[in-house]
PDB file of C-alpha atoms in Angstrom:
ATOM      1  CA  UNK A   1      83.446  86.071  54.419  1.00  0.00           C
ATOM      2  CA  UNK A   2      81.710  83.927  52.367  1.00  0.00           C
ATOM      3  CA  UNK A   3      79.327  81.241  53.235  1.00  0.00           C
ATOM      4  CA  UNK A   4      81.408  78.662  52.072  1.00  0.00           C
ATOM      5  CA  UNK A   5      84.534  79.795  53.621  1.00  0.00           C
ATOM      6  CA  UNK A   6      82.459  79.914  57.025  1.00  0.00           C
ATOM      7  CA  UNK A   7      81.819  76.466  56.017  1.00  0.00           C
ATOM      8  CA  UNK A   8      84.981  75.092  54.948  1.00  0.00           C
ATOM      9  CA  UNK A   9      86.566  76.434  58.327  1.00  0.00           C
ATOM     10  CA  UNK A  10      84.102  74.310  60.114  1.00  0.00           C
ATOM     11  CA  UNK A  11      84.800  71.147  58.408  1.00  0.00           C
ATOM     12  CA  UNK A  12      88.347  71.293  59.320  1.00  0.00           C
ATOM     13  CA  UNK A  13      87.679  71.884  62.757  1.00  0.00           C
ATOM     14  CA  UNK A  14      85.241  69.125  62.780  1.00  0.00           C
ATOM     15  CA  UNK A  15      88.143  66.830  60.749  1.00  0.00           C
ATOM     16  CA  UNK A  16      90.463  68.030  63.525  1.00  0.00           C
ATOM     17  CA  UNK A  17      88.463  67.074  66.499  1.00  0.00           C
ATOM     18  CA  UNK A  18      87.936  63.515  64.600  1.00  0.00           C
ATOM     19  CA  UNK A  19      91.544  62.940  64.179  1.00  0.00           C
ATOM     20  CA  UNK A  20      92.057  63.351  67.889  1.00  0.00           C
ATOM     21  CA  UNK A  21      89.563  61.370  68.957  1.00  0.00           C
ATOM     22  CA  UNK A  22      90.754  58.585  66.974  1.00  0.00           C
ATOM     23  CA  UNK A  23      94.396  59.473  68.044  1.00  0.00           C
ATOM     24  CA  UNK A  24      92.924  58.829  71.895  1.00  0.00           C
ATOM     25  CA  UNK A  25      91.380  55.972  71.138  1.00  0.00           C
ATOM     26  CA  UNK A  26      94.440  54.024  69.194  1.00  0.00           C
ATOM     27  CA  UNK A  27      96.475  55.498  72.375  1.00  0.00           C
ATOM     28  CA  UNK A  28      94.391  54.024  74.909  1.00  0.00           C
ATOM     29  CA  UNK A  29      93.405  50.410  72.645  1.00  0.00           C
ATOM     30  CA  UNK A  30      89.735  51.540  72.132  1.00  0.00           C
ATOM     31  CA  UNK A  31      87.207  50.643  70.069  1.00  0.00           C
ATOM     32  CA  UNK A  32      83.734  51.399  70.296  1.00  0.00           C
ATOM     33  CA  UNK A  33      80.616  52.125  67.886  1.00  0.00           C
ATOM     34  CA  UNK A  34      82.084  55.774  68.638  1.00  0.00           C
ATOM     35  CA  UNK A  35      85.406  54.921  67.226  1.00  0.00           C
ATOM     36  CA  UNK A  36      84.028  53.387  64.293  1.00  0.00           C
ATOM     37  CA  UNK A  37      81.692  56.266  63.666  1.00  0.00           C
ATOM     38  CA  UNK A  38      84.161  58.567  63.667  1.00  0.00           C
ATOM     39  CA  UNK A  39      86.406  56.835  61.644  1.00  0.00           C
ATOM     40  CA  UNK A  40      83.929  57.147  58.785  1.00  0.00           C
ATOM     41  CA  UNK A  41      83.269  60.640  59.210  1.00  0.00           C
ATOM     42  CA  UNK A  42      86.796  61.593  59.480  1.00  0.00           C
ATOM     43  CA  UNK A  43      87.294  59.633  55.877  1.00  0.00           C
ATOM     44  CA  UNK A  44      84.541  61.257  54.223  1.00  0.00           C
ATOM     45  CA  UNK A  45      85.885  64.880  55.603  1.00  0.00           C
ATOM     46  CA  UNK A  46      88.954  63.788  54.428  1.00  0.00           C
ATOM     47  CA  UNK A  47      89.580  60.813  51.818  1.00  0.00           C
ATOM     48  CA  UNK A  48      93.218  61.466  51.283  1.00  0.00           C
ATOM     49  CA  UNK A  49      93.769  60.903  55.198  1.00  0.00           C
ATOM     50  CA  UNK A  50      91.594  57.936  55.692  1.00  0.00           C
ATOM     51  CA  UNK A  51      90.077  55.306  53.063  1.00  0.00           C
ATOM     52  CA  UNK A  52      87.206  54.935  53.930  1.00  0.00           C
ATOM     53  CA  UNK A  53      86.542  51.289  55.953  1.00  0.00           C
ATOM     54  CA  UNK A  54      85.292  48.107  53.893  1.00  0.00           C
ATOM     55  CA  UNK A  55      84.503  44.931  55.051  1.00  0.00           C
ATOM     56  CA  UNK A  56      84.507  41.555  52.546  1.00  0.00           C
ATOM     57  CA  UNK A  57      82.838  38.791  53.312  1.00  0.00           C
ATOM     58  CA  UNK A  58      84.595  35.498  52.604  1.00  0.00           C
ATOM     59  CA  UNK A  59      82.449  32.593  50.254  1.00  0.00           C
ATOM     60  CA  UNK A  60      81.868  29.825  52.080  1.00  0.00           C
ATOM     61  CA  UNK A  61      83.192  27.835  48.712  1.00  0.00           C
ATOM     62  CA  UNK A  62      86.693  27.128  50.476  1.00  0.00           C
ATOM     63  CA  UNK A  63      84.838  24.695  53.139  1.00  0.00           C
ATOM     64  CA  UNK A  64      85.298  20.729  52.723  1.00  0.00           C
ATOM     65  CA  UNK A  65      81.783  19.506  52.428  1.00  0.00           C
ATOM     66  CA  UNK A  66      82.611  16.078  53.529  1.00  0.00           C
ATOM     67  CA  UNK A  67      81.689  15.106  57.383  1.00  0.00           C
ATOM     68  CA  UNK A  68      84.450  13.609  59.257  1.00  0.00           C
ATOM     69  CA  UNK A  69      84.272  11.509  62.569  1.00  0.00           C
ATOM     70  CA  UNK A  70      86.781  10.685  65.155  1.00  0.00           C
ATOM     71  CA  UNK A  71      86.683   8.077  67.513  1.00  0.00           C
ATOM     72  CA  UNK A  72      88.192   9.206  70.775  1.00  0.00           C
ATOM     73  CA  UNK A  73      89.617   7.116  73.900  1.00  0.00           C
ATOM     74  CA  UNK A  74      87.117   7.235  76.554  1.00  0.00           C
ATOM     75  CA  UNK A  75      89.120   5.302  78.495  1.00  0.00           C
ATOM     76  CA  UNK A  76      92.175   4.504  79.803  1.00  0.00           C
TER      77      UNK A  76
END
């Protein structure tokens, strides 16, 4: 066998044992650095399966930037 079949075989396994993780963890409502970390391996093992994760950042543009106060009843 060649070295990349020896290879190949492992990264399945490895993309296996990441899908069940992940599989536990959505089960039991987990999610840890753990989870996240092998979310991102499991989509670079395997792109087709699982994009991998992105993050955006709103601009803060949609904010008013005029101050408003309230006067509220401190009495009754």
């Amino acid at each position: 066998m060649a070295l990349e079949d020896k290879a190949w075989a492992q990264r399945q396994k490895a993309a296996d044992s990441y899908r069940l993780a992940l599989t536990q963890a959505w089960k039991l409502g987990l999610y840890t650095p753990m989870t996240r970390l092998a979310t991102e391996r499991l989509g670079a093992l395997r792109p087709e399966e699982l994009p991998p994760l992105e993050e955006s950042i709103l601009e803060p543009g949609y904010l008013s930037a005029q101050d408003h106060q309230a006067d509220f009843e401190r009495a009754l």
